[in-house]
Amino acid sequence: MKLVPRYTDITENFAIEDFPASVAFPQLLLWNESLAKEFNINVAADLRASTFSGNEKQAIPAVALGYSGHQFGHFSPRLGDGRAHLLGAINDDKNQLWDIQLKGSGATPYSRGGDGRCALGPAIREYVMSEAMHALGIKTTRCLAVVGSGETVYRNPPQAGAIVTRLATSHIRVGSFQYLATQGDVEGLKNLADLAIERHYPEITDTGSQRYLAFLGAVIKNQVKLVVSWMRVGFIHGVMNTDNTLVSGETIDYGPCAMMNSFDFDTVFSSIDKQGRYAFGNQPNIANWNCARLAESLIPLISDDDEQAVSLMTPYINSFAEQFNTEFTAMWAQKLGLNESCNSSGELIAELLTLLKDNQLDYTNTFDALTESLKEEVVIIPESLIEWRAKWVSLTDDNSYEVMRTANPRVIPRNHVIEEIIAQYNATGSSELLQRFIKIASNPYSDSEKLSEFQATPINENDYQTFCGT
């Protein structure tokens, strides 16, 4: 496993060298064999637990990255990797660089008194959710391994500890730019922006201020696409802080995330989101807000005159809503197999969403049933949709089924399934349910004899909550 540079050249104290802390009894609990092959990670089986727990020291130290963050709207100027160590970057089979990071690997200079550890439950959640999201076709960080630490993590209640090995095309966050902007480090800002462009947006060849305006525009475009893809499958991030927003447009941090069952734009599961700031339907607004915070951080790279810089960037921020509405409308058209130019589609979609909410219909299963009803004669459609379906079918064509089948998953990582997998790991250190689920979830748009097991919805999820793993 050949590792390459790790952000140490950005500016002083942006990437602080630090070794992971060793653990008592590392045990490999999950290993992503297909991902290992994709990256040509040839770590011997008997060394995987020690290597990906942090017990095997690398030739060069790992680093902890600094970043700031607006957490539920409140700014924290110094956060950083408080329980993660970035080992370096590796190339995939397409020569794309990916950061490889240990999460839960012990305290760092950014830990602020924390133990730097991760509990087993959140580690399992990250593995299952990130791999399910990847299979759903959504840009995401990936998970290579989960290693049990053999130690207790003192949370409430005390839990078994674990270390996650996470891969991302970079760990450059909106909060990374905020961190350097807060310090007035213009040279560091420029270095970071240039690195982000090099790794994620090499098509940007502009110079001067236009280079960084183009970068802002590219980030906005990717954030729009990401949030629309979340909403297509009913994903609720739960903690869309600026430190959890990657400029690459990948999903990161699966702590309090959840999947929506019954359709409702106001759905919230996170125990710490008391005001619904990150509710399902509010995710576009927050993504826009986060992009505005990135723009603020880039001001020194745009102009020495703050007012002029704001004037130049404002059209980019204002374009978010228009871009989102275009992508959002196209997404609903795909989910219903309709031509975007259809004059009746907007009214039809609005009527459907009202019916879904008023009748507490399952989001995933309803769209799956509608999709299959174009192909199969006997498909159970909720009675409340019969009249609506007649109007909808009259607007579909011969291509509608294929379009809908690629947009509407048959299986998602249901909350109760994730919780049962975590419970099995906590009880026995393994999960037979996970083995069955991963096989089905790896092809979430396809039919399967065992599909129904993972389409079932809980009787009542009103009291279900997710929690931050910190």
CSV table of C-alpha atoms in Angstrom, one decimal:
chain,number,residue,atom,x,y,z
A,1,MET,CA,0.0,0.0,0.0
A,2,LYS,CA,1.9,3.0,-1.3
A,3,LEU,CA,1.0,6.3,0.3
A,4,VAL,CA,1.6,9.8,-1.1
A,5,PRO,CA,1.5,13.4,0.3
A,6,ARG,CA,-0.9,14.3,3.1
A,7,TYR,CA,-1.6,18.1,3.1
A,8,THR,CA,1.5,19.1,5.0
A,9,ASP,CA,2.5,21.7,2.4
A,10,ILE,CA,-0.7,23.7,2.6
A,11,THR,CA,0.5,25.9,5.5
A,12,GLU,CA,2.0,25.5,9.0
A,13,ASN,CA,-0.2,23.6,11.4
A,14,PHE,CA,-2.9,22.8,8.9
A,15,ALA,CA,-1.9,19.1,8.9
A,16,ILE,CA,-0.2,18.2,12.2
A,17,GLU,CA,1.9,15.1,12.3
A,18,ASP,CA,0.6,12.6,14.8
A,19,PHE,CA,0.7,8.8,15.2
A,20,PRO,CA,-2.5,6.8,15.9
A,21,ALA,CA,-2.7,5.4,19.4
A,22,SER,CA,-2.3,1.6,19.7
A,23,VAL,CA,-5.2,-0.5,20.9
A,24,ALA,CA,-5.2,-3.6,23.1
A,25,PHE,CA,-6.7,-6.4,21.1
A,26,PRO,CA,-7.4,-5.5,17.4
A,27,GLN,CA,-9.8,-7.7,15.6
A,28,LEU,CA,-10.9,-7.4,12.0
A,29,LEU,CA,-14.7,-7.3,12.0
A,30,LEU,CA,-15.4,-6.1,8.4
A,31,TRP,CA,-13.2,-6.1,5.3
A,32,ASN,CA,-14.3,-4.6,2.0
A,33,GLU,CA,-12.6,-7.1,-0.4
A,34,SER,CA,-13.9,-5.5,-3.6
A,35,LEU,CA,-12.7,-2.0,-2.6
A,36,ALA,CA,-9.3,-3.5,-1.6
A,37,LYS,CA,-8.9,-5.0,-5.1
A,38,GLU,CA,-10.0,-1.7,-6.7
A,39,PHE,CA,-7.1,0.1,-4.9
A,40,ASN,CA,-4.7,-2.8,-5.0
A,41,ILE,CA,-4.4,-2.9,-1.2
A,42,ASN,CA,-2.5,-6.1,-0.7
A,43,VAL,CA,-2.2,-6.2,3.1
A,44,ALA,CA,-1.8,-9.8,4.3
A,45,ALA,CA,-4.9,-11.1,6.0
A,46,ASP,CA,-3.1,-11.6,9.3
A,47,LEU,CA,-1.8,-8.0,9.3
A,48,ARG,CA,-5.1,-6.2,8.5
A,49,ALA,CA,-6.3,-5.9,12.1
A,50,SER,CA,-3.0,-4.4,13.3
A,51,THR,CA,-2.5,-2.2,10.2
A,52,PHE,CA,-6.0,-0.7,10.2
A,53,SER,CA,-6.2,-0.3,13.9
A,54,GLY,CA,-3.2,2.0,13.9
A,55,ASN,CA,-1.0,-0.5,15.8
A,56,GLU,CA,1.4,-0.9,12.8
A,57,LYS,CA,3.3,2.3,12.6
A,58,GLN,CA,3.9,3.7,9.1
A,59,ALA,CA,7.3,5.0,7.9
A,60,ILE,CA,5.9,8.5,7.9
A,61,PRO,CA,3.6,9.9,10.6
A,62,ALA,CA,-0.1,10.3,9.9
A,63,VAL,CA,-1.6,13.8,10.1
A,64,ALA,CA,-4.7,15.3,11.8
A,65,LEU,CA,-6.2,18.1,9.7
A,66,GLY,CA,-7.5,21.4,11.1
A,67,TYR,CA,-10.9,22.8,10.2
A,68,SER,CA,-13.6,25.1,11.6
A,69,GLY,CA,-17.3,24.5,11.4
A,70,HIS,CA,-20.7,26.0,11.7
A,71,GLN,CA,-22.4,23.4,13.9
A,72,PHE,CA,-26.2,23.9,13.8
A,73,GLY,CA,-25.5,27.5,12.8
A,74,HIS,CA,-23.0,28.3,15.6
A,75,PHE,CA,-19.4,28.9,14.5
A,76,SER,CA,-16.5,26.9,16.1
A,77,PRO,CA,-13.2,28.3,14.8
A,78,ARG,CA,-11.1,25.3,15.8
A,79,LEU,CA,-12.4,21.8,15.4
A,80,GLY,CA,-10.2,19.5,13.3
A,81,ASP,CA,-9.7,15.8,13.3
A,82,GLY,CA,-10.2,15.1,17.0
A,83,ARG,CA,-10.4,11.3,16.5
A,84,ALA,CA,-9.0,10.6,13.0
A,85,HIS,CA,-5.6,10.2,11.5
A,86,LEU,CA,-5.0,10.6,7.7
A,87,LEU,CA,-2.4,8.1,6.6
A,88,GLY,CA,-1.9,9.5,3.1
A,89,ALA,CA,-3.5,9.0,-0.3
A,90,ILE,CA,-3.6,6.1,-2.7
A,91,ASN,CA,-4.5,5.7,-6.4
A,92,ASP,CA,-7.5,3.7,-7.6
A,93,ASP,CA,-7.5,1.8,-10.9
A,94,LYS,CA,-8.4,5.0,-12.7
A,95,ASN,CA,-5.4,6.9,-11.2
A,96,GLN,CA,-7.7,9.0,-9.0
A,97,LEU,CA,-6.2,9.9,-5.6
A,98,TRP,CA,-8.1,8.9,-2.5
A,99,ASP,CA,-7.3,9.8,1.1
A,100,ILE,CA,-7.1,6.9,3.5
A,101,GLN,CA,-7.9,7.8,7.0
A,102,LEU,CA,-8.4,6.0,10.3
A,103,LYS,CA,-11.4,7.2,12.4
A,104,GLY,CA,-11.5,6.4,16.1
A,105,SER,CA,-7.7,6.0,16.2
A,106,GLY,CA,-7.1,8.0,19.3
A,107,ALA,CA,-6.6,11.6,20.5
A,108,THR,CA,-4.9,14.2,18.3
A,109,PRO,CA,-3.9,17.8,18.9
A,110,TYR,CA,-7.5,18.7,17.9
A,111,SER,CA,-9.2,16.4,20.4
A,112,ARG,CA,-10.1,19.2,22.9
A,113,GLY,CA,-10.0,16.7,25.8
A,114,GLY,CA,-11.8,13.9,24.0
A,115,ASP,CA,-10.6,10.3,23.9
A,116,GLY,CA,-10.4,10.2,20.1
A,117,ARG,CA,-12.2,6.9,20.0
A,118,CYS,CA,-15.2,5.5,18.1
A,119,ALA,CA,-17.8,3.1,19.4
A,120,LEU,CA,-18.6,-0.1,17.5
A,121,GLY,CA,-22.2,0.9,16.6
A,122,PRO,CA,-21.3,4.1,14.7
A,123,ALA,CA,-18.4,2.3,13.0
A,124,ILE,CA,-20.8,-0.4,11.7
A,125,ARG,CA,-23.3,2.2,10.7
A,126,GLU,CA,-20.7,4.0,8.6
A,127,TYR,CA,-19.6,0.9,6.8
A,128,VAL,CA,-23.1,-0.3,6.0
A,129,MET,CA,-24.5,3.2,5.1
A,130,SER,CA,-21.6,4.3,2.9
A,131,GLU,CA,-21.5,1.0,1.0
A,132,ALA,CA,-25.3,1.1,0.5
A,133,MET,CA,-25.1,4.7,-0.7
A,134,HIS,CA,-22.3,3.8,-3.2
A,135,ALA,CA,-24.5,1.1,-4.6
A,136,LEU,CA,-27.4,3.5,-4.9
A,137,GLY,CA,-25.2,5.6,-7.2
A,138,ILE,CA,-24.6,8.5,-4.7
A,139,LYS,CA,-21.2,10.1,-4.3
A,140,THR,CA,-19.8,9.1,-1.0
A,141,THR,CA,-16.8,8.3,1.1
A,142,ARG,CA,-16.1,4.6,1.2
A,143,CYS,CA,-15.3,2.2,4.0
A,144,LEU,CA,-12.5,-0.3,3.7
A,145,ALA,CA,-12.5,-1.9,7.1
A,146,VAL,CA,-13.8,-1.9,10.6
A,147,VAL,CA,-11.5,-3.2,13.4
A,148,GLY,CA,-12.6,-3.9,16.9
A,149,SER,CA,-10.2,-2.3,19.4
A,150,GLY,CA,-10.8,-4.8,22.2
A,151,GLU,CA,-11.3,-1.8,24.5
A,152,THR,CA,-14.2,0.0,26.1
A,153,VAL,CA,-15.2,3.4,24.8
A,154,TYR,CA,-16.8,5.4,27.7
A,155,ARG,CA,-20.0,6.8,26.3
A,156,ASN,CA,-23.4,6.6,27.8
A,157,PRO,CA,-23.6,3.6,28.2
A,158,PRO,CA,-20.0,2.3,27.8
A,159,GLN,CA,-19.6,0.5,24.5
A,160,ALA,CA,-17.1,-1.7,22.6
A,161,GLY,CA,-14.6,0.4,20.6
A,162,ALA,CA,-13.7,0.2,16.9
A,163,ILE,CA,-11.7,1.9,14.2
A,164,VAL,CA,-13.0,2.7,10.8
A,165,THR,CA,-10.8,2.9,7.7
A,166,ARG,CA,-12.4,5.6,5.5
A,167,LEU,CA,-11.5,6.5,1.9
A,168,ALA,CA,-12.4,9.9,0.3
A,169,THR,CA,-11.2,11.6,-2.9
A,170,SER,CA,-10.1,14.3,-0.4
A,171,HIS,CA,-11.0,15.5,3.1
A,172,ILE,CA,-11.1,19.1,2.1
A,173,ARG,CA,-14.2,20.6,3.7
A,174,VAL,CA,-15.9,24.0,3.6
A,175,GLY,CA,-14.7,24.1,7.2
A,176,SER,CA,-11.1,23.7,6.0
A,177,PHE,CA,-11.4,27.0,4.2
A,178,GLN,CA,-13.1,28.6,7.1
A,179,TYR,CA,-10.2,27.5,9.3
A,180,LEU,CA,-7.6,29.3,7.2
A,181,ALA,CA,-9.8,32.3,6.5
A,182,THR,CA,-10.3,32.8,10.3
A,183,GLN,CA,-6.6,32.9,10.8
A,184,GLY,CA,-6.1,35.4,7.9
A,185,ASP,CA,-3.8,32.9,6.1
A,186,VAL,CA,-4.3,34.0,2.5
A,187,GLU,CA,-1.4,32.0,1.2
A,188,GLY,CA,-2.7,28.9,2.9
A,189,LEU,CA,-6.2,29.5,1.4
A,190,LYS,CA,-4.7,29.8,-2.0
A,191,ASN,CA,-2.7,26.6,-1.6
A,192,LEU,CA,-5.7,24.7,-0.4
A,193,ALA,CA,-7.9,26.0,-3.2
A,194,ASP,CA,-5.3,25.1,-5.8
A,195,LEU,CA,-5.0,21.6,-4.3
A,196,ALA,CA,-8.8,21.2,-4.3
A,197,ILE,CA,-8.9,22.3,-8.0
A,198,GLU,CA,-6.1,20.0,-8.9
A,199,ARG,CA,-7.8,17.0,-7.3
A,200,HIS,CA,-11.4,17.6,-8.1
A,201,TYR,CA,-11.8,20.2,-10.8
A,202,PRO,CA,-8.7,20.0,-13.1
A,203,GLU,CA,-10.9,21.3,-16.0
A,204,ILE,CA,-10.6,24.8,-14.3
A,205,THR,CA,-7.7,26.5,-16.2
A,206,ASP,CA,-8.6,30.1,-15.4
A,207,THR,CA,-6.1,32.3,-13.6
A,208,GLY,CA,-6.4,35.1,-11.0
A,209,SER,CA,-9.8,35.7,-9.3
A,210,GLN,CA,-11.7,33.9,-12.1
A,211,ARG,CA,-10.0,30.7,-11.1
A,212,TYR,CA,-11.5,30.8,-7.6
A,213,LEU,CA,-14.9,32.0,-8.8
A,214,ALA,CA,-14.9,29.0,-11.1
A,215,PHE,CA,-14.0,26.8,-8.2
A,216,LEU,CA,-16.9,28.2,-6.1
A,217,GLY,CA,-19.3,27.6,-9.1
A,218,ALA,CA,-18.1,24.0,-9.4
A,219,VAL,CA,-18.6,23.3,-5.7
A,220,ILE,CA,-22.1,24.7,-5.9
A,221,LYS,CA,-22.9,22.6,-8.9
A,222,ASN,CA,-21.7,19.4,-7.1
A,223,GLN,CA,-23.6,20.3,-3.9
A,224,VAL,CA,-26.8,20.7,-5.8
A,225,LYS,CA,-26.3,17.3,-7.5
A,226,LEU,CA,-25.5,15.6,-4.2
A,227,VAL,CA,-28.5,16.9,-2.3
A,228,VAL,CA,-30.9,16.1,-5.1
A,229,SER,CA,-29.5,12.5,-5.2
A,230,TRP,CA,-30.0,12.3,-1.4
A,231,MET,CA,-33.6,13.3,-1.8
A,232,ARG,CA,-34.2,10.9,-4.7
A,233,VAL,CA,-33.7,8.0,-2.3
A,234,GLY,CA,-35.0,9.5,1.0
A,235,PHE,CA,-31.6,10.0,2.7
A,236,ILE,CA,-31.4,12.5,5.6
A,237,HIS,CA,-27.9,13.5,6.5
A,238,GLY,CA,-28.8,14.7,10.0
A,239,VAL,CA,-25.7,16.9,10.6
A,240,MET,CA,-25.0,19.1,7.6
A,241,ASN,CA,-22.4,21.3,9.4
A,242,THR,CA,-19.8,23.1,7.2
A,243,ASP,CA,-17.2,20.7,8.6
A,244,ASN,CA,-19.2,17.8,7.2
A,245,THR,CA,-19.4,19.4,3.7
A,246,LEU,CA,-16.7,18.2,1.3
A,247,VAL,CA,-15.9,20.4,-1.6
A,248,SER,CA,-15.7,17.3,-3.8
A,249,GLY,CA,-19.4,16.8,-3.4
A,250,GLU,CA,-19.2,13.4,-1.6
A,251,THR,CA,-21.3,12.4,1.3
A,252,ILE,CA,-19.3,12.3,4.6
A,253,ASP,CA,-20.2,11.6,8.2
A,254,TYR,CA,-22.8,8.9,8.7
A,255,GLY,CA,-23.3,9.6,12.5
A,256,PRO,CA,-27.0,10.6,12.9
A,257,CYS,CA,-28.1,9.9,9.3
A,258,ALA,CA,-31.3,8.0,8.5
A,259,MET,CA,-33.5,6.9,5.7
A,260,MET,CA,-37.1,8.3,5.3
A,261,ASN,CA,-39.9,5.7,5.4
A,262,SER,CA,-43.2,7.5,5.3
A,263,PHE,CA,-42.9,10.6,3.1
A,264,ASP,CA,-42.7,14.0,4.8
A,265,PHE,CA,-40.4,16.9,4.0
A,266,ASP,CA,-40.3,17.7,7.8
A,267,THR,CA,-38.8,14.3,8.7
A,268,VAL,CA,-36.0,14.5,11.3
A,269,PHE,CA,-34.4,11.6,13.2
A,270,SER,CA,-31.3,13.2,14.7
A,271,SER,CA,-31.5,13.5,18.5
A,272,ILE,CA,-29.5,16.7,18.4
A,273,ASP,CA,-31.5,18.4,15.6
A,274,LYS,CA,-34.2,19.9,17.9
A,275,GLN,CA,-35.3,22.6,15.5
A,276,GLY,CA,-35.3,20.5,12.4
A,277,ARG,CA,-32.5,22.6,10.8
A,278,TYR,CA,-31.4,19.5,8.8
A,279,ALA,CA,-34.8,18.0,8.1
A,280,PHE,CA,-35.3,16.1,4.9
A,281,GLY,CA,-36.9,19.0,3.0
A,282,ASN,CA,-34.5,21.6,4.4
A,283,GLN,CA,-31.3,20.0,3.1
A,284,PRO,CA,-31.2,22.2,-0.1
A,285,ASN,CA,-31.4,25.4,2.0
A,286,ILE,CA,-28.6,24.3,4.2
A,287,ALA,CA,-26.4,23.2,1.3
A,288,ASN,CA,-26.9,26.7,-0.2
A,289,TRP,CA,-26.1,28.3,3.2
A,290,ASN,CA,-22.9,26.2,3.5
A,291,CYS,CA,-21.8,27.3,0.0
A,292,ALA,CA,-22.3,30.9,1.1
A,293,ARG,CA,-19.9,30.2,4.0
A,294,LEU,CA,-17.4,28.9,1.5
A,295,ALA,CA,-17.8,32.0,-0.6
A,296,GLU,CA,-17.1,34.2,2.5
A,297,SER,CA,-13.9,32.3,3.1
A,298,LEU,CA,-12.7,32.8,-0.5
A,299,ILE,CA,-13.1,36.6,-0.4
A,300,PRO,CA,-9.3,37.3,0.0
A,301,LEU,CA,-8.7,35.2,-3.2
A,302,ILE,CA,-11.2,37.1,-5.2
A,303,SER,CA,-10.4,40.8,-4.5
A,304,ASP,CA,-8.6,43.0,-2.0
A,305,ASP,CA,-11.8,45.0,-1.9
A,306,ASP,CA,-14.3,42.9,0.2
A,307,GLU,CA,-17.4,44.6,-1.4
A,308,GLN,CA,-16.1,43.9,-4.9
A,309,ALA,CA,-15.4,40.3,-4.0
A,310,VAL,CA,-18.9,39.9,-2.5
A,311,SER,CA,-20.4,41.5,-5.7
A,312,LEU,CA,-18.5,39.0,-7.9
A,313,MET,CA,-19.5,36.0,-5.9
A,314,THR,CA,-23.2,36.9,-5.3
A,315,PRO,CA,-24.4,35.7,-8.7
A,316,TYR,CA,-22.8,32.3,-8.0
A,317,ILE,CA,-24.6,31.9,-4.6
A,318,ASN,CA,-27.8,33.2,-6.1
A,319,SER,CA,-27.6,30.6,-8.9
A,320,PHE,CA,-27.9,27.8,-6.4
A,321,ALA,CA,-31.7,28.0,-6.2
A,322,GLU,CA,-32.2,28.0,-10.0
A,323,GLN,CA,-29.7,25.1,-10.4
A,324,PHE,CA,-31.4,23.1,-7.6
A,325,ASN,CA,-34.9,23.7,-9.1
A,326,THR,CA,-33.8,22.4,-12.5
A,327,GLU,CA,-32.1,19.3,-11.0
A,328,PHE,CA,-35.0,18.7,-8.6
A,329,THR,CA,-37.6,18.9,-11.3
A,330,ALA,CA,-35.6,16.6,-13.5
A,331,MET,CA,-35.3,14.1,-10.6
A,332,TRP,CA,-39.0,13.9,-10.0
A,333,ALA,CA,-39.6,13.5,-13.8
A,334,GLN,CA,-37.2,10.5,-13.7
A,335,LYS,CA,-38.9,9.0,-10.7
A,336,LEU,CA,-42.2,9.1,-12.6
A,337,GLY,CA,-40.9,8.4,-16.0
A,338,LEU,CA,-42.2,11.6,-17.4
A,339,ASN,CA,-40.9,13.9,-20.1
A,340,GLU,CA,-39.6,17.1,-18.4
A,341,SER,CA,-41.4,19.2,-21.0
A,342,CYS,CA,-44.8,17.7,-20.1
A,343,ASN,CA,-47.0,20.7,-19.1
A,344,SER,CA,-48.9,18.6,-16.5
A,345,SER,CA,-46.0,17.1,-14.7
A,346,GLY,CA,-45.6,19.8,-12.1
A,347,GLU,CA,-49.2,19.6,-11.0
A,348,LEU,CA,-49.1,15.8,-11.0
A,349,ILE,CA,-46.0,15.7,-8.9
A,350,ALA,CA,-47.4,18.2,-6.4
A,351,GLU,CA,-50.6,16.1,-6.1
A,352,LEU,CA,-48.6,12.9,-5.5
A,353,LEU,CA,-46.5,14.4,-2.8
A,354,THR,CA,-49.6,15.6,-1.0
A,355,LEU,CA,-51.1,12.1,-1.2
A,356,LEU,CA,-47.9,10.5,0.0
A,357,LYS,CA,-47.8,12.8,3.1
A,358,ASP,CA,-51.5,12.7,3.9
A,359,ASN,CA,-51.7,9.0,3.7
A,360,GLN,CA,-48.3,8.3,5.3
A,361,LEU,CA,-47.2,6.2,2.4
A,362,ASP,CA,-43.7,4.6,2.3
A,363,TYR,CA,-41.5,6.7,-0.1
A,364,THR,CA,-39.4,3.9,-1.5
A,365,ASN,CA,-42.0,1.2,-1.7
A,366,THR,CA,-44.6,3.5,-3.3
A,367,PHE,CA,-42.3,4.5,-6.1
A,368,ASP,CA,-41.2,0.9,-6.5
A,369,ALA,CA,-44.8,-0.2,-6.9
A,370,LEU,CA,-45.6,2.5,-9.4
A,371,THR,CA,-42.5,1.5,-11.4
A,372,GLU,CA,-43.5,-2.2,-11.5
A,373,SER,CA,-47.1,-1.4,-12.3
A,374,LEU,CA,-46.0,-0.3,-15.7
A,375,LYS,CA,-44.6,-3.8,-16.4
A,376,GLU,CA,-46.6,-6.2,-14.2
A,377,GLU,CA,-50.4,-6.6,-14.3
A,378,VAL,CA,-50.7,-7.5,-10.7
A,379,VAL,CA,-49.0,-4.9,-8.4
A,380,ILE,CA,-50.6,-3.6,-5.3
A,381,ILE,CA,-51.0,0.2,-5.5
A,382,PRO,CA,-52.2,2.0,-2.4
A,383,GLU,CA,-55.9,2.7,-2.8
A,384,SER,CA,-55.4,6.4,-2.2
A,385,LEU,CA,-53.3,6.6,-5.4
A,386,ILE,CA,-55.7,4.7,-7.8
A,387,GLU,CA,-57.3,7.9,-9.2
A,388,TRP,CA,-54.0,9.7,-9.3
A,389,ARG,CA,-52.3,6.7,-11.1
A,390,ALA,CA,-54.9,6.8,-13.9
A,391,LYS,CA,-53.9,10.4,-14.7
A,392,TRP,CA,-50.2,9.6,-14.4
A,393,VAL,CA,-50.2,6.5,-16.7
A,394,SER,CA,-51.8,8.5,-19.5
A,395,LEU,CA,-48.6,10.6,-19.6
A,396,THR,CA,-46.1,7.8,-19.6
A,397,ASP,CA,-44.6,6.2,-22.7
A,398,ASP,CA,-42.6,3.1,-23.7
A,399,ASN,CA,-39.4,4.4,-22.1
A,400,SER,CA,-40.9,5.2,-18.7
A,401,TYR,CA,-40.3,1.9,-17.1
A,402,GLU,CA,-36.6,1.9,-17.8
A,403,VAL,CA,-36.2,5.5,-16.7
A,404,MET,CA,-38.1,4.9,-13.5
A,405,ARG,CA,-36.2,1.6,-12.7
A,406,THR,CA,-32.9,3.4,-12.7
A,407,ALA,CA,-34.2,6.2,-10.5
A,408,ASN,CA,-36.2,4.3,-7.9
A,409,PRO,CA,-34.4,1.8,-5.7
A,410,ARG,CA,-36.1,-1.4,-4.6
A,411,VAL,CA,-34.0,-1.6,-1.5
A,412,ILE,CA,-32.5,1.1,0.8
A,413,PRO,CA,-30.6,0.7,4.1
A,414,ARG,CA,-33.7,0.8,6.3
A,415,ASN,CA,-33.2,2.2,9.8
A,416,HIS,CA,-34.5,-0.9,11.6
A,417,VAL,CA,-32.2,-3.1,9.5
A,418,ILE,CA,-29.2,-1.0,10.4
A,419,GLU,CA,-30.1,-1.1,14.1
A,420,GLU,CA,-30.5,-4.9,14.0
A,421,ILE,CA,-27.1,-5.3,12.3
A,422,ILE,CA,-25.5,-3.1,15.0
A,423,ALA,CA,-27.2,-5.1,17.7
A,424,GLN,CA,-25.9,-8.3,16.4
A,425,TYR,CA,-22.4,-7.0,16.2
A,426,ASN,CA,-22.6,-5.7,19.8
A,427,ALA,CA,-23.9,-9.1,21.0
A,428,THR,CA,-21.6,-11.4,19.0
A,429,GLY,CA,-19.0,-9.5,17.0
A,430,SER,CA,-20.6,-10.5,13.7
A,431,SER,CA,-23.9,-10.3,11.8
A,432,GLU,CA,-25.5,-12.9,9.6
A,433,LEU,CA,-28.2,-10.2,8.7
A,434,LEU,CA,-25.4,-8.0,7.3
A,435,GLN,CA,-24.2,-10.7,5.0
A,436,ARG,CA,-27.7,-11.1,3.5
A,437,PHE,CA,-28.3,-7.4,3.3
A,438,ILE,CA,-25.1,-6.5,1.6
A,439,LYS,CA,-25.8,-9.0,-1.2
A,440,ILE,CA,-29.2,-7.4,-1.9
A,441,ALA,CA,-28.1,-3.8,-1.3
A,442,SER,CA,-25.2,-4.1,-3.8
A,443,ASN,CA,-27.8,-4.2,-6.6
A,444,PRO,CA,-30.6,-2.0,-5.1
A,445,TYR,CA,-32.4,-1.4,-8.4
A,446,SER,CA,-32.7,-5.1,-9.3
A,447,ASP,CA,-35.2,-7.8,-8.5
A,448,SER,CA,-34.3,-10.6,-6.1
A,449,GLU,CA,-36.0,-13.6,-4.6
A,450,LYS,CA,-35.1,-12.3,-1.1
A,451,LEU,CA,-36.1,-8.7,-1.8
A,452,SER,CA,-39.1,-8.6,0.4
A,453,GLU,CA,-37.1,-9.1,3.6
A,454,PHE,CA,-35.6,-5.7,3.2
A,455,GLN,CA,-38.7,-3.9,1.9
A,456,ALA,CA,-40.6,-4.3,5.1
A,457,THR,CA,-41.3,-1.0,7.0
A,458,PRO,CA,-41.5,-0.8,10.8
A,459,ILE,CA,-44.9,-0.5,12.3
A,460,ASN,CA,-44.1,2.8,14.1
A,461,GLU,CA,-40.9,4.8,13.7
A,462,ASN,CA,-42.2,8.0,15.3
A,463,ASP,CA,-39.9,7.6,18.3
A,464,TYR,CA,-36.8,6.5,16.4
A,465,GLN,CA,-33.7,8.6,16.9
A,466,THR,CA,-30.2,8.6,15.7
A,467,PHE,CA,-27.2,9.9,17.6
A,468,CYS,CA,-23.9,11.5,16.9
A,469,GLY,CA,-21.1,9.0,17.4
A,470,THR,CA,-18.6,11.4,19.0
